[in-house]
Amino acid sequence: MKKQDDWHWQLENSIRTAEQLEEYIELSGTEREQILAASRRFTWAITPYYAALMDPDDPLCPLRRQAVPDAEELYDPLGVPDPLDEGKHQPVELIIRVYPDRVAFCVGNRCPVYCRHCLRKETMVGQEDVELPEAKIQKGIDYIREHEEIRDVLLTGGDPLLMEDDRLEGLLQRLHRIPHVEVIRIGSRTPCTLPQRITPELCTMLAKYHPLYLNTQFNHPAEITAEAETACARLAGAGIPLGNQSVLLKGINDDAQVMRELCRELMRLRVRPYYLYQCQVLSGTRHFRTTIERGREIMAKLQGYISGLAVPKYLIDTPYGKVPLSPNYVEGRRGDDVVVRSWDGKEWKEPNPPEEGEIPHVTDAPHRSCLQNCESGCACGD
Ligand SMILES: *Cc1c(COP(=O)(O)O)cnc(C)c1O
Ligand code: SF4
């Protein structure tokens, strides 16, 4: 095995200074200063693997913009540190609860690459570069055990897959033993930013805790590499259904062609596009935010143009839960018909069944076959 194929090597050689980054990409003097300025406010780290995918000469490279600190992050008058008010939705530390039947369980606060658009970058992720103590995690497990209505546990963070296999297995074992926990989900960006983490040993271990789902985050087709493909093939091979949660990012993937290519490539890797998130009004992300109208326009150029399976759901997260923002295909009612518009713009009038209570009395009803009323001389023979 080459040293670069070892995930521990990738983490030990994580890039955390402009000088280290310059081994991979060209930086101007201004860029070096910007990195320094922005990194005083927000944590950063990049795996050598992810840095090597960046275009060395293009400051607008979509991978570079997701991972390299930028002075743009320092000017954002609207952005707030915790747009989902997650701090107020924690019945115990590490558990975020917005829905009755499922919780997000933040079992780590580190990531291999700190995304510049990370939702939790000021509340949890990268705040302390240490493993969470076992006692805190145990409190979260106890909370889940004491609440029988929780049937779906989403392990998130930070990245849960930065835990060593044995520690992660201990956690999965304890959750799996809780009778009311029907499904465990892992949210991890490692297939994209540290695919070396997805070892055959990890997959063999994970397969013991089915039904186990994994959602990852690819935001651009340039992130789909041979390494990512191997990682996803191993996970899918272990029977783990894979989903993708992208974030809509200006200048990175706010383009229908880019999105179509990303979604098609993900399908090839057996990763089903699940969500496309509107970028939250979150500190230091002003330069990434698009309008919701733009997002809906892009969605309208996916639906019908690529397999339905490849079309994610566009939504915005709010303190009250996730809200779909799908484009509108229903134009409204015209008489008894509902007028809808197809993916390529054709109008269709769908005869609408009458509301209950409006259903005409049997003797008044026209025959179905010809829709004529027999008493008015219908010749259908019914
Ligand atoms: C996103 C999220 C979930 C999972 O939501 P799904 O729509 O079921 O994928 C659960 N809890 C919290 C707090 C979340 O933010
Ligand atoms: S991988 Fe997820 S949790 Fe980690 S920095 Fe990126 S968005 Fe945040």
Coordinates of C-alpha atoms and ligand atoms in Angstrom, one line a residue:
M1 CA 0.0 0.0 0.0
K2 CA 1.2 3.5 -0.9
K3 CA 1.5 5.8 2.2
Q4 CA -1.2 8.1 0.6
D5 CA -3.7 5.2 0.6
D6 CA -3.6 5.1 4.4
W7 CA -6.2 7.3 6.0
H8 CA -4.1 7.9 9.1
W9 CA -1.3 9.2 6.9
Q10 CA -3.8 11.5 5.3
L11 CA -4.8 12.9 8.7
E12 CA -1.3 13.1 10.0
N13 CA -0.2 15.1 7.0
S14 CA -3.3 17.3 7.0
I15 CA -2.6 20.7 5.5
R16 CA -3.0 23.6 8.0
T17 CA -0.7 26.3 6.7
A18 CA -0.4 28.3 3.5
E19 CA 3.2 27.0 3.1
Q20 CA 1.9 23.4 3.1
L21 CA -0.8 24.3 0.7
E22 CA 1.7 25.8 -1.7
E23 CA 3.0 22.3 -2.3
Y24 CA -0.3 21.7 -4.2
I25 CA -1.6 25.0 -5.5
E26 CA -0.2 28.4 -6.6
L27 CA -1.0 31.2 -4.1
S28 CA -0.6 34.9 -4.6
G29 CA 0.7 37.1 -1.8
T30 CA -2.8 38.4 -1.2
E31 CA -4.2 34.9 -1.1
R32 CA -1.6 33.9 1.5
E33 CA -2.6 36.9 3.7
Q34 CA -6.3 36.1 3.2
I35 CA -5.8 32.5 4.4
L36 CA -4.0 33.8 7.5
A37 CA -6.7 36.4 8.2
A38 CA -9.7 34.0 7.7
S39 CA -8.1 31.1 9.5
R40 CA -7.9 33.3 12.7
R41 CA -11.7 33.2 12.7
F42 CA -12.6 29.8 11.3
T43 CA -10.7 26.5 11.6
W44 CA -9.3 24.9 8.5
A45 CA -7.6 21.7 7.4
I46 CA -7.4 19.9 4.1
T47 CA -6.4 16.3 3.4
P48 CA -3.4 16.0 0.9
Y49 CA -5.8 13.8 -1.1
Y50 CA -8.4 16.6 -1.5
A51 CA -5.7 19.3 -2.1
A52 CA -4.3 17.2 -5.0
L53 CA -7.6 17.4 -6.8
M54 CA -7.6 21.2 -6.9
D55 CA -6.7 23.1 -10.0
P56 CA -3.2 24.5 -9.0
D57 CA -3.6 27.6 -11.2
D58 CA -7.3 28.6 -10.8
P59 CA -8.3 30.5 -7.7
L60 CA -11.9 29.9 -8.6
C61 CA -11.5 26.1 -8.7
P62 CA -14.7 24.7 -7.1
L63 CA -12.8 22.4 -4.8
R64 CA -10.4 25.1 -3.7
R65 CA -13.3 27.5 -2.9
Q66 CA -15.0 24.8 -0.7
A67 CA -11.9 24.2 1.4
V68 CA -9.4 27.1 1.3
P69 CA -10.1 30.0 3.7
D70 CA -11.0 33.2 2.0
A71 CA -11.2 36.8 3.2
E72 CA -14.8 36.9 1.9
E73 CA -15.7 34.9 5.0
L74 CA -14.9 37.9 7.1
Y75 CA -17.6 40.2 5.7
D76 CA -21.1 38.9 6.2
P77 CA -23.4 41.3 8.0
L78 CA -26.5 39.0 7.7
G79 CA -24.9 35.7 8.6
V80 CA -25.5 34.2 12.1
P81 CA -23.5 31.5 13.9
D82 CA -26.4 29.2 14.5
P83 CA -29.1 29.8 11.8
L84 CA -31.1 26.6 12.8
D85 CA -31.0 27.5 16.5
E86 CA -29.6 24.1 17.2
G87 CA -28.3 25.3 20.5
K88 CA -31.9 25.5 21.7
H89 CA -32.8 22.1 20.4
Q90 CA -30.5 20.0 22.5
P91 CA -32.3 18.1 25.3
V92 CA -28.8 16.8 26.2
E93 CA -25.5 17.8 24.9
L94 CA -24.7 16.3 21.4
I95 CA -28.4 15.4 20.7
I96 CA -30.3 17.8 18.3
R97 CA -34.0 17.1 18.3
V98 CA -36.4 18.7 15.9
Y99 CA -38.6 15.8 15.0
P100 CA -40.5 13.4 17.3
D101 CA -39.2 10.2 15.7
R102 CA -35.6 11.0 14.9
V103 CA -32.5 12.8 16.2
A104 CA -29.2 14.1 15.0
F105 CA -26.4 12.7 17.4
C106 CA -23.2 14.8 17.0
V107 CA -20.6 12.2 18.0
G108 CA -17.6 14.1 16.7
N109 CA -16.4 17.6 16.2
R110 CA -13.5 17.1 13.8
C111 CA -13.5 16.7 10.0
P112 CA -10.8 15.7 7.5
V113 CA -11.6 18.9 5.5
Y114 CA -13.3 21.8 7.1
C115 CA -15.9 23.0 4.5
R116 CA -16.0 26.7 4.3
H117 CA -19.8 26.4 4.2
C118 CA -20.2 24.1 7.2
L119 CA -23.4 24.7 9.1
R120 CA -21.8 24.0 12.4
K121 CA -18.5 25.7 12.0
E122 CA -19.1 28.1 14.8
T123 CA -21.0 25.9 17.1
M124 CA -19.4 22.5 17.1
V125 CA -17.2 21.6 14.2
G126 CA -13.5 22.3 14.5
Q127 CA -14.0 24.1 17.8
E128 CA -11.7 21.7 19.6
D129 CA -9.5 19.4 17.7
V130 CA -9.9 16.5 20.1
E131 CA -12.1 13.4 20.4
L132 CA -15.3 13.7 22.4
P133 CA -15.1 12.1 25.8
E134 CA -16.9 8.8 26.2
A135 CA -19.0 10.1 29.1
K136 CA -20.7 12.8 26.8
I137 CA -21.4 10.2 24.1
Q138 CA -22.9 7.8 26.8
K139 CA -25.3 10.6 27.9
G140 CA -26.6 10.8 24.4
I141 CA -27.1 7.1 24.1
D142 CA -28.9 7.1 27.5
Y143 CA -31.2 9.9 26.2
I144 CA -32.1 7.8 23.1
R145 CA -32.6 4.7 25.2
E146 CA -35.0 6.6 27.5
H147 CA -37.1 7.9 24.6
E148 CA -39.0 5.1 22.9
E149 CA -40.4 7.3 20.2
I150 CA -36.9 7.7 18.6
R151 CA -36.7 5.2 15.9
D152 CA -34.0 6.7 13.6
V153 CA -30.6 7.9 14.9
L154 CA -28.5 10.0 12.6
L155 CA -24.8 10.0 13.6
T156 CA -23.3 13.3 12.5
G157 CA -20.9 15.9 13.9
G158 CA -18.3 16.6 12.7
D159 CA -17.5 13.4 11.0
P160 CA -18.4 10.2 12.8
L161 CA -16.0 8.2 10.6
L162 CA -12.9 9.9 12.1
M163 CA -13.4 7.6 15.1
E164 CA -11.3 4.5 15.1
D165 CA -13.2 1.3 14.1
D166 CA -13.3 -0.2 17.6
R167 CA -14.7 3.0 19.2
L168 CA -17.2 3.4 16.4
E169 CA -18.3 -0.2 16.8
G170 CA -18.8 0.2 20.5
L171 CA -21.1 3.1 19.7
L172 CA -23.0 1.2 17.0
Q173 CA -23.4 -1.8 19.2
R174 CA -25.0 0.2 22.0
L175 CA -27.4 1.9 19.6
H176 CA -28.2 -1.3 17.8
R177 CA -29.2 -3.0 21.0
I178 CA -31.9 -0.4 21.8
P179 CA -35.1 -2.1 20.7
H180 CA -36.9 1.0 19.5
V181 CA -34.0 2.2 17.3
E182 CA -35.0 0.8 13.9
V183 CA -32.5 2.6 11.7
I184 CA -29.0 4.0 12.2
R185 CA -27.8 6.6 9.7
I186 CA -24.2 7.9 9.3
G187 CA -23.5 11.3 7.8
S188 CA -19.9 11.4 6.6
R189 CA -18.1 13.4 4.0
T190 CA -15.1 10.9 4.0
P191 CA -16.1 9.2 0.7
C192 CA -15.4 12.7 -0.8
T193 CA -12.7 14.2 1.3
L194 CA -10.9 11.1 2.7
P195 CA -12.1 8.1 0.7
Q196 CA -9.1 6.1 2.2
R197 CA -11.1 5.9 5.4
I198 CA -13.6 3.4 3.7
T199 CA -11.5 0.3 4.3
P200 CA -12.8 -3.2 3.7
E201 CA -12.4 -3.8 7.5
L202 CA -14.6 -0.8 8.2
C203 CA -17.3 -2.0 5.8
T204 CA -17.3 -5.5 7.3
M205 CA -17.8 -4.0 10.7
L206 CA -20.6 -1.6 9.6
A207 CA -22.5 -4.5 7.9
K208 CA -23.1 -6.0 11.3
Y209 CA -25.4 -3.1 12.3
H210 CA -28.0 -3.1 9.5
P211 CA -30.3 -1.4 8.6
L212 CA -27.5 1.1 8.4
Y213 CA -27.6 4.0 5.9
L214 CA -24.9 6.4 4.9
N215 CA -25.3 9.9 3.5
T216 CA -22.3 11.7 2.2
Q217 CA -21.7 15.1 0.6
F218 CA -20.3 15.6 -2.9
N219 CA -20.8 19.0 -4.3
H220 CA -19.1 19.0 -7.7
P221 CA -18.3 16.3 -10.4
A222 CA -14.6 17.0 -10.0
E223 CA -14.8 15.3 -6.6
I224 CA -15.8 12.0 -8.2
T225 CA -12.5 10.1 -8.5
A226 CA -11.3 6.5 -8.8
E227 CA -10.7 6.6 -5.0
A228 CA -14.2 7.9 -4.3
E229 CA -15.6 5.3 -6.6
T230 CA -13.8 2.5 -4.7
A231 CA -15.0 3.9 -1.3
C232 CA -18.6 3.9 -2.5
A233 CA -18.4 0.5 -4.1
R234 CA -17.1 -0.9 -0.8
L235 CA -20.0 0.7 1.2
A236 CA -22.6 -0.4 -1.3
G237 CA -21.1 -3.8 -1.4
A238 CA -21.6 -4.1 2.3
G239 CA -25.3 -3.5 1.7
I240 CA -25.3 0.1 2.9
P241 CA -27.7 2.3 0.9
L242 CA -25.9 5.5 0.0
G243 CA -27.3 9.0 -0.4
N244 CA -25.8 12.4 -1.1
Q245 CA -26.6 15.7 0.5
S246 CA -25.2 18.6 -1.6
V247 CA -25.2 22.3 -0.6
L248 CA -26.1 24.8 -3.4
L249 CA -23.0 27.0 -3.6
K250 CA -22.6 30.1 -5.8
G251 CA -19.9 29.7 -8.4
I252 CA -19.4 26.1 -7.4
N253 CA -22.5 24.1 -8.4
D254 CA -25.3 26.7 -9.0
D255 CA -25.5 25.6 -12.6
A256 CA -27.9 23.1 -14.2
Q257 CA -25.2 21.4 -16.3
V258 CA -22.8 20.9 -13.3
M259 CA -25.7 19.6 -11.2
R260 CA -26.8 17.2 -13.9
E261 CA -23.3 15.8 -14.3
L262 CA -22.9 15.5 -10.5
C263 CA -26.2 13.6 -10.1
R264 CA -25.5 11.3 -13.0
E265 CA -22.0 10.5 -11.7
L266 CA -23.4 9.8 -8.3
M267 CA -25.9 7.4 -9.7
R268 CA -23.0 5.6 -11.4
L269 CA -21.4 5.2 -8.0
R270 CA -24.7 3.9 -6.6
V271 CA -25.1 7.0 -4.5
R272 CA -28.6 8.4 -4.7
P273 CA -28.9 12.2 -4.7
Y274 CA -31.1 12.8 -1.6
Y275 CA -31.0 16.5 -0.7
L276 CA -29.8 19.7 -2.2
Y277 CA -29.7 22.3 0.6
Q278 CA -30.2 26.0 0.2
C279 CA -27.0 27.6 1.7
Q280 CA -28.1 28.9 5.1
V281 CA -27.7 32.5 6.2
L282 CA -24.7 31.4 8.2
S283 CA -21.7 33.5 9.3
G284 CA -19.1 33.8 6.6
T285 CA -21.0 32.3 3.7
R286 CA -22.3 35.5 2.0
H287 CA -20.2 34.7 -1.1
F288 CA -21.7 31.2 -1.4
R289 CA -25.4 32.1 -1.1
T290 CA -27.7 32.0 -4.1
T291 CA -31.3 33.1 -4.2
I292 CA -34.0 30.5 -3.7
E293 CA -35.4 31.4 -7.1
R294 CA -32.0 30.3 -8.6
G295 CA -32.2 27.0 -6.8
R296 CA -35.7 26.4 -8.1
E297 CA -34.6 27.2 -11.7
I298 CA -31.8 24.7 -11.4
M299 CA -34.2 22.0 -10.1
A300 CA -36.6 22.7 -13.0
K301 CA -33.7 21.8 -15.3
L302 CA -33.1 18.5 -13.5
Q303 CA -36.6 17.1 -13.3
G304 CA -37.3 15.2 -16.5
Y305 CA -33.9 15.8 -18.0
I306 CA -32.2 13.1 -15.9
S307 CA -33.5 9.9 -14.3
G308 CA -36.0 10.6 -11.6
L309 CA -33.8 8.6 -9.2
A310 CA -31.0 11.1 -9.8
V311 CA -33.0 14.2 -8.9
P312 CA -32.5 15.3 -5.3
K313 CA -35.0 17.2 -3.2
Y314 CA -34.2 20.9 -2.9
L315 CA -34.9 22.2 0.5
I316 CA -34.1 24.7 3.2
D317 CA -33.5 23.7 6.8
T318 CA -35.2 25.9 9.4
P319 CA -35.3 25.8 13.2
Y320 CA -38.6 23.9 12.8
G321 CA -37.3 21.3 10.4
K322 CA -36.6 20.9 6.7
V323 CA -38.9 22.5 4.2
P324 CA -39.1 21.4 0.5
L325 CA -38.6 24.2 -2.0
S326 CA -39.5 22.2 -5.2
P327 CA -40.5 24.2 -8.2
N328 CA -44.2 24.5 -8.8
Y329 CA -45.7 22.5 -11.6
V330 CA -49.3 23.1 -10.8
E331 CA -50.7 26.2 -12.4
G332 CA -54.1 26.1 -10.8
R333 CA -57.7 25.1 -11.5
R334 CA -59.5 25.9 -14.8
G335 CA -63.2 24.9 -14.2
D336 CA -63.1 21.3 -13.1
D337 CA -59.6 20.7 -14.5
V338 CA -56.3 21.2 -12.8
V339 CA -53.7 22.7 -15.2
V340 CA -50.2 21.3 -14.8
R341 CA -47.0 22.0 -16.7
S342 CA -44.6 19.2 -17.8
W343 CA -40.8 19.3 -17.4
D344 CA -40.4 20.7 -21.0
G345 CA -43.2 23.3 -20.6
K346 CA -46.2 21.6 -22.1
E347 CA -49.5 22.4 -20.6
W348 CA -51.8 19.5 -19.5
K349 CA -55.3 19.7 -18.2
E350 CA -56.0 16.9 -15.8
P351 CA -59.8 16.3 -15.2
N352 CA -60.1 16.5 -11.5
P353 CA -62.3 14.0 -9.7
P354 CA -65.0 15.8 -7.8
E355 CA -64.4 16.5 -4.1
E356 CA -66.2 14.0 -1.8
G357 CA -69.7 15.3 -1.1
E358 CA -69.8 16.7 -4.6
I359 CA -70.2 13.3 -6.1
P360 CA -73.4 13.3 -8.1
H361 CA -76.2 10.9 -7.1
V362 CA -75.9 7.6 -9.0
T363 CA -79.0 8.2 -11.1
D364 CA -77.7 11.7 -12.2
A365 CA -74.3 10.4 -13.0
P366 CA -73.2 10.2 -16.7
H367 CA -71.9 6.8 -17.9
R368 CA -68.2 6.6 -17.6
S369 CA -67.5 5.3 -21.1
C370 CA -68.9 8.3 -23.0
L371 CA -69.4 10.9 -20.3
Q372 CA -72.8 11.7 -21.8
N373 CA -75.9 11.6 -19.8
C374 CA -78.1 8.8 -21.1
E375 CA -81.3 10.7 -20.4
S376 CA -80.1 13.2 -22.9
G377 CA -80.0 10.6 -25.6
C378 CA -76.7 8.8 -25.2
A379 CA -76.0 6.0 -27.7
C380 CA -73.2 4.3 -25.9
G381 CA -75.3 1.2 -25.1
D382 CA -74.4 1.2 -21.3
Ligands
LIG1 C1 -31.8 16.8 9.0 C2 -32.1 16.3 10.3 C3 -32.7 15.1 10.6 C4 -32.9 14.1 9.4 O1 -33.9 14.6 8.6 P1 -34.4 13.7 7.3 O2 -35.2 14.7 6.6 O3 -35.2 12.6 7.9 O4 -33.2 13.2 6.6 C5 -33.0 14.8 11.8 N1 -32.8 15.6 12.9 C6 -32.3 16.8 12.7 C7 -32.0 17.7 13.8 C8 -31.9 17.2 11.4 O5 -31.3 18.4 11.2
SF4_2 S1 -17.9 17.6 6.4 FE1 -19.9 18.3 7.2 S2 -19.5 18.6 9.4 FE2 -17.5 18.5 8.4 S3 -16.9 20.6 7.9 FE3 -17.9 19.8 6.1 S4 -20.1 20.3 6.3 FE4 -19.1 20.6 8.3

